[in-house]
mmCIF file of N, CA and C in Angstrom:
data_model
loop_
_atom_site.group_PDB
_atom_site.id
_atom_site.type_symbol
_atom_site.label_atom_id
_atom_site.label_comp_id
_atom_site.label_asym_id
_atom_site.label_seq_id
_atom_site.Cartn_x
_atom_site.Cartn_y
_atom_site.Cartn_z
ATOM 1 N N GLN A 1 -4.770 -12.489 -10.994
ATOM 2 C CA GLN A 1 -3.603 -12.420 -11.850
ATOM 3 C C GLN A 1 -3.406 -10.977 -12.297
ATOM 4 N N LEU A 2 -2.169 -10.555 -12.320
ATOM 5 C CA LEU A 2 -1.824 -9.207 -12.751
ATOM 6 C C LEU A 2 -1.601 -9.217 -14.257
ATOM 7 N N GLN A 3 -2.343 -8.411 -14.951
ATOM 8 C CA GLN A 3 -2.269 -8.368 -16.410
ATOM 9 C C GLN A 3 -0.970 -7.699 -16.878
ATOM 10 N N GLY A 4 -0.361 -8.257 -17.890
ATOM 11 C CA GLY A 4 0.783 -7.637 -18.538
ATOM 12 C C GLY A 4 2.128 -7.910 -17.886
ATOM 13 N N PHE A 5 2.197 -8.811 -16.923
ATOM 14 C CA PHE A 5 3.457 -9.115 -16.243
ATOM 15 C C PHE A 5 3.735 -10.607 -16.325
ATOM 16 N N ASP A 6 5.017 -10.948 -16.407
ATOM 17 C CA ASP A 6 5.370 -12.363 -16.390
ATOM 18 C C ASP A 6 5.209 -12.893 -14.959
ATOM 19 N N ALA A 7 5.283 -14.198 -14.797
ATOM 20 C CA ALA A 7 5.014 -14.838 -13.503
ATOM 21 C C ALA A 7 5.963 -14.343 -12.408
ATOM 22 N N ALA A 8 7.229 -14.179 -12.724
ATOM 23 C CA ALA A 8 8.198 -13.738 -11.713
ATOM 24 C C ALA A 8 7.900 -12.311 -11.247
ATOM 25 N N THR A 9 7.527 -11.454 -12.176
ATOM 26 C CA THR A 9 7.194 -10.072 -11.815
ATOM 27 C C THR A 9 5.907 -10.027 -11.006
ATOM 28 N N GLN A 10 4.925 -10.834 -11.388
ATOM 29 C CA GLN A 10 3.672 -10.902 -10.629
ATOM 30 C C GLN A 10 3.950 -11.321 -9.189
ATOM 31 N N HIS A 11 4.802 -12.303 -9.032
ATOM 32 C CA HIS A 11 5.151 -12.787 -7.691
ATOM 33 C C HIS A 11 5.823 -11.674 -6.886
ATOM 34 N N ALA A 12 6.748 -10.964 -7.493
ATOM 35 C CA ALA A 12 7.458 -9.884 -6.798
ATOM 36 C C ALA A 12 6.499 -8.769 -6.388
ATOM 37 N N ILE A 13 5.556 -8.440 -7.254
ATOM 38 C CA ILE A 13 4.574 -7.393 -6.947
ATOM 39 C C ILE A 13 3.690 -7.836 -5.781
ATOM 40 N N ARG A 14 3.218 -9.070 -5.829
ATOM 41 C CA ARG A 14 2.371 -9.576 -4.736
ATOM 42 C C ARG A 14 3.133 -9.591 -3.419
ATOM 43 N N GLU A 15 4.395 -9.989 -3.453
ATOM 44 C CA GLU A 15 5.216 -10.019 -2.242
ATOM 45 C C GLU A 15 5.429 -8.606 -1.696
ATOM 46 N N SER A 16 5.685 -7.649 -2.578
ATOM 47 C CA SER A 16 5.890 -6.265 -2.147
ATOM 48 C C SER A 16 4.622 -5.693 -1.537
ATOM 49 N N TYR A 17 3.484 -5.976 -2.146
ATOM 50 C CA TYR A 17 2.215 -5.487 -1.617
ATOM 51 C C TYR A 17 1.945 -6.109 -0.246
ATOM 52 N N ALA A 18 2.178 -7.409 -0.125
ATOM 53 C CA ALA A 18 1.956 -8.106 1.142
ATOM 54 C C ALA A 18 2.864 -7.548 2.241
ATOM 55 N N GLU A 19 4.089 -7.222 1.892
ATOM 56 C CA GLU A 19 5.018 -6.645 2.867
ATOM 57 C C GLU A 19 4.528 -5.276 3.330
ATOM 58 N N ALA A 20 4.090 -4.446 2.395
ATOM 59 C CA ALA A 20 3.553 -3.128 2.756
ATOM 60 C C ALA A 20 2.317 -3.284 3.639
ATOM 61 N N LEU A 21 1.461 -4.241 3.312
ATOM 62 C CA LEU A 21 0.254 -4.471 4.101
ATOM 63 C C LEU A 21 0.601 -4.936 5.516
ATOM 64 N N ALA A 22 1.614 -5.782 5.655
ATOM 65 C CA ALA A 22 2.047 -6.236 6.982
ATOM 66 C C ALA A 22 2.550 -5.054 7.814
ATOM 67 N N HIS A 23 3.320 -4.161 7.187
ATOM 68 C CA HIS A 23 3.783 -2.956 7.893
ATOM 69 C C HIS A 23 2.588 -2.121 8.339
ATOM 70 N N TYR A 24 1.635 -1.943 7.458
ATOM 71 C CA TYR A 24 0.443 -1.146 7.738
ATOM 72 C C TYR A 24 -0.326 -1.729 8.927
ATOM 73 N N ARG A 25 -0.585 -3.004 8.877
ATOM 74 C CA ARG A 25 -1.347 -3.652 9.951
ATOM 75 C C ARG A 25 -0.623 -3.581 11.292
ATOM 76 N N ALA A 26 0.716 -3.569 11.241
ATOM 77 C CA ALA A 26 1.523 -3.491 12.468
ATOM 78 C C ALA A 26 1.712 -2.053 12.944
ATOM 79 N N GLY A 27 1.181 -1.105 12.198
ATOM 80 C CA GLY A 27 1.304 0.299 12.591
ATOM 81 C C GLY A 27 2.604 0.949 12.174
ATOM 82 N N ARG A 28 3.350 0.323 11.290
ATOM 83 C CA ARG A 28 4.599 0.900 10.758
ATOM 84 C C ARG A 28 4.255 1.642 9.465
ATOM 85 N N PHE A 29 3.619 2.795 9.637
ATOM 86 C CA PHE A 29 3.012 3.499 8.509
ATOM 87 C C PHE A 29 4.023 4.058 7.520
ATOM 88 N N ALA A 30 5.152 4.546 7.987
ATOM 89 C CA ALA A 30 6.163 5.092 7.071
ATOM 90 C C ALA A 30 6.708 3.987 6.161
ATOM 91 N N ALA A 31 6.955 2.813 6.733
ATOM 92 C CA ALA A 31 7.439 1.683 5.930
ATOM 93 C C ALA A 31 6.376 1.229 4.942
ATOM 94 N N ALA A 32 5.128 1.209 5.382
ATOM 95 C CA ALA A 32 4.030 0.831 4.485
ATOM 96 C C ALA A 32 3.923 1.824 3.339
ATOM 97 N N GLU A 33 4.018 3.111 3.675
ATOM 98 C CA GLU A 33 3.933 4.129 2.620
ATOM 99 C C GLU A 33 5.033 3.943 1.583
ATOM 100 N N ARG A 34 6.258 3.723 2.035
ATOM 101 C CA ARG A 34 7.375 3.536 1.083
ATOM 102 C C ARG A 34 7.107 2.354 0.146
ATOM 103 N N GLY A 35 6.616 1.254 0.708
ATOM 104 C CA GLY A 35 6.333 0.076 -0.115
ATOM 105 C C GLY A 35 5.253 0.337 -1.143
ATOM 106 N N TRP A 36 4.157 0.942 -0.690
ATOM 107 C CA TRP A 36 3.063 1.216 -1.622
ATOM 108 C C TRP A 36 3.415 2.316 -2.608
ATOM 109 N N ARG A 37 4.191 3.293 -2.186
ATOM 110 C CA ARG A 37 4.596 4.372 -3.093
ATOM 111 C C ARG A 37 5.416 3.788 -4.249
ATOM 112 N N ALA A 38 6.301 2.844 -3.935
ATOM 113 C CA ALA A 38 7.101 2.197 -4.986
ATOM 114 C C ALA A 38 6.211 1.447 -5.972
ATOM 115 N N LEU A 39 5.178 0.781 -5.469
ATOM 116 C CA LEU A 39 4.268 0.050 -6.353
ATOM 117 C C LEU A 39 3.374 0.984 -7.165
ATOM 118 N N SER A 40 3.106 2.169 -6.638
ATOM 119 C CA SER A 40 2.208 3.096 -7.336
ATOM 120 C C SER A 40 2.920 3.875 -8.436
ATOM 121 N N THR A 41 4.236 3.822 -8.433
ATOM 122 C CA THR A 41 5.016 4.573 -9.411
ATOM 123 C C THR A 41 4.927 3.941 -10.796
ATOM 124 N N ALA A 42 4.768 4.775 -11.784
ATOM 125 C CA ALA A 42 4.676 4.293 -13.163
ATOM 126 C C ALA A 42 6.012 3.703 -13.618
ATOM 127 N N THR A 43 5.918 2.646 -14.410
ATOM 128 C CA THR A 43 7.088 2.045 -15.035
ATOM 129 C C THR A 43 6.791 1.884 -16.524
ATOM 130 N N SER A 44 7.784 1.530 -17.287
ATOM 131 C CA SER A 44 7.550 1.351 -18.720
ATOM 132 C C SER A 44 6.566 0.209 -18.971
ATOM 133 N N ALA A 45 6.593 -0.823 -18.119
ATOM 134 C CA ALA A 45 5.674 -1.952 -18.286
ATOM 135 C C ALA A 45 4.281 -1.646 -17.744
ATOM 136 N N HIS A 46 4.176 -0.667 -16.874
ATOM 137 C CA HIS A 46 2.907 -0.338 -16.210
ATOM 138 C C HIS A 46 2.828 1.180 -16.108
ATOM 139 N N PRO A 47 2.587 1.870 -17.241
ATOM 140 C CA PRO A 47 2.713 3.328 -17.292
ATOM 141 C C PRO A 47 1.799 4.101 -16.341
ATOM 142 N N GLU A 48 0.672 3.523 -15.986
ATOM 143 C CA GLU A 48 -0.235 4.248 -15.081
ATOM 144 C C GLU A 48 0.053 3.969 -13.613
ATOM 145 N N GLY A 49 1.002 3.071 -13.316
ATOM 146 C CA GLY A 49 1.271 2.705 -11.939
ATOM 147 C C GLY A 49 0.107 1.901 -11.377
ATOM 148 N N ASP A 50 0.099 1.697 -10.082
ATOM 149 C CA ASP A 50 -0.984 0.946 -9.451
ATOM 150 C C ASP A 50 -1.825 1.894 -8.610
ATOM 151 N N PRO A 51 -3.051 2.203 -9.054
ATOM 152 C CA PRO A 51 -3.888 3.157 -8.326
ATOM 153 C C PRO A 51 -4.235 2.710 -6.906
ATOM 154 N N ALA A 52 -4.441 1.424 -6.684
ATOM 155 C CA ALA A 52 -4.764 0.950 -5.332
ATOM 156 C C ALA A 52 -3.598 1.191 -4.380
ATOM 157 N N SER A 53 -2.395 0.966 -4.864
ATOM 158 C CA SER A 53 -1.216 1.228 -4.039
ATOM 159 C C SER A 53 -1.063 2.716 -3.761
ATOM 160 N N ALA A 54 -1.430 3.548 -4.722
ATOM 161 C CA ALA A 54 -1.361 5.003 -4.522
ATOM 162 C C ALA A 54 -2.312 5.441 -3.404
ATOM 163 N N VAL A 55 -3.521 4.871 -3.384
ATOM 164 C CA VAL A 55 -4.494 5.189 -2.331
ATOM 165 C C VAL A 55 -3.961 4.738 -0.974
ATOM 166 N N MET A 56 -3.434 3.528 -0.916
ATOM 167 C CA MET A 56 -2.919 3.020 0.351
ATOM 168 C C MET A 56 -1.697 3.803 0.814
ATOM 169 N N ALA A 57 -0.855 4.255 -0.114
ATOM 170 C CA ALA A 57 0.307 5.067 0.254
ATOM 171 C C ALA A 57 -0.146 6.384 0.882
ATOM 172 N N GLN A 58 -1.164 7.004 0.306
ATOM 173 C CA GLN A 58 -1.702 8.251 0.869
ATOM 174 C C GLN A 58 -2.273 8.007 2.262
ATOM 175 N N ARG A 59 -2.989 6.929 2.419
ATOM 176 C CA ARG A 59 -3.584 6.601 3.718
ATOM 177 C C ARG A 59 -2.494 6.368 4.765
ATOM 178 N N ALA A 60 -1.462 5.619 4.400
ATOM 179 C CA ALA A 60 -0.361 5.359 5.333
ATOM 180 C C ALA A 60 0.377 6.650 5.676
ATOM 181 N N GLU A 61 0.533 7.516 4.692
ATOM 182 C CA GLU A 61 1.196 8.804 4.935
ATOM 183 C C GLU A 61 0.399 9.615 5.968
ATOM 184 N N GLN A 62 -0.902 9.657 5.824
ATOM 185 C CA GLN A 62 -1.750 10.389 6.775
ATOM 186 C C GLN A 62 -1.675 9.776 8.165
ATOM 187 N N LEU A 63 -1.703 8.459 8.243
ATOM 188 C CA LEU A 63 -1.642 7.793 9.538
ATOM 189 C C LEU A 63 -0.278 7.959 10.197
ATOM 190 N N ALA A 64 0.786 8.091 9.413
ATOM 191 C CA ALA A 64 2.120 8.295 9.976
ATOM 192 C C ALA A 64 2.226 9.644 10.673
ATOM 193 N N VAL A 65 1.485 10.633 10.172
ATOM 194 C CA VAL A 65 1.501 11.968 10.772
ATOM 195 C C VAL A 65 0.839 11.946 12.144
ATOM 196 N N GLU A 66 -0.288 11.264 12.245
ATOM 197 C CA GLU A 66 -1.031 11.150 13.501
ATOM 198 C C GLU A 66 -1.407 9.697 13.729
ATOM 199 N N PRO A 67 -0.460 8.893 14.206
ATOM 200 C CA PRO A 67 -0.761 7.471 14.396
ATOM 201 C C PRO A 67 -1.833 7.262 15.474
ATOM 202 N N PRO A 68 -2.812 6.429 15.188
ATOM 203 C CA PRO A 68 -3.834 6.145 16.190
ATOM 204 C C PRO A 68 -3.217 5.417 17.394
ATOM 205 N N GLU A 69 -3.642 5.777 18.581
ATOM 206 C CA GLU A 69 -3.108 5.142 19.792
ATOM 207 C C GLU A 69 -3.538 3.685 19.901
ATOM 208 N N ASP A 70 -4.729 3.389 19.479
ATOM 209 C CA ASP A 70 -5.265 2.043 19.617
ATOM 210 C C ASP A 70 -5.440 1.366 18.260
ATOM 211 N N TRP A 71 -4.420 1.437 17.421
ATOM 212 C CA TRP A 71 -4.479 0.914 16.056
ATOM 213 C C TRP A 71 -4.781 -0.578 16.058
ATOM 214 N N ASP A 72 -5.809 -0.961 15.331
ATOM 215 C CA ASP A 72 -6.165 -2.369 15.212
ATOM 216 C C ASP A 72 -6.111 -2.851 13.756
ATOM 217 N N GLY A 73 -5.564 -2.009 12.891
ATOM 218 C CA GLY A 73 -5.429 -2.386 11.489
ATOM 219 C C GLY A 73 -6.615 -2.026 10.628
ATOM 220 N N VAL A 74 -7.636 -1.421 11.230
ATOM 221 C CA VAL A 74 -8.846 -1.060 10.482
ATOM 222 C C VAL A 74 -8.881 0.439 10.292
ATOM 223 N N PHE A 75 -9.047 0.873 9.053
ATOM 224 C CA PHE A 75 -9.126 2.290 8.722
ATOM 225 C C PHE A 75 -10.601 2.682 8.649
ATOM 226 N N ALA A 76 -10.974 3.686 9.418
ATOM 227 C CA ALA A 76 -12.353 4.170 9.397
ATOM 228 C C ALA A 76 -12.419 5.436 8.546
ATOM 229 N N MET A 77 -13.155 5.358 7.440
ATOM 230 C CA MET A 77 -13.305 6.527 6.572
ATOM 231 C C MET A 77 -14.191 7.548 7.272
ATOM 232 N N THR A 78 -13.790 8.810 7.196
ATOM 233 C CA THR A 78 -14.583 9.868 7.823
ATOM 234 C C THR A 78 -15.309 10.714 6.790
ATOM 235 N N SER A 79 -15.010 10.504 5.506
ATOM 236 C CA SER A 79 -15.702 11.220 4.434
ATOM 237 C C SER A 79 -15.573 10.417 3.147
ATOM 238 N N LYS A 80 -16.391 10.799 2.178
ATOM 239 C CA LYS A 80 -16.341 10.144 0.862
ATOM 240 C C LYS A 80 -15.582 10.985 -0.104
#
């Protein structure tokens, strides 16, 4: 459950995240980035934005620059 949001807003956030994740898994990194970037943006109801979406937006942005040829939906971290 998402803290601080009514049920309709929680549903919309979950749907938006799921849509961005579907784009990501399909290799549509620019679309995934746009979706996650929107979720990571601060709003009056959520002033800090969503940090997980911010991380995923950055990851999708990097993958859009150099898309893997054999993308299988798994991101391999190369550093900590």
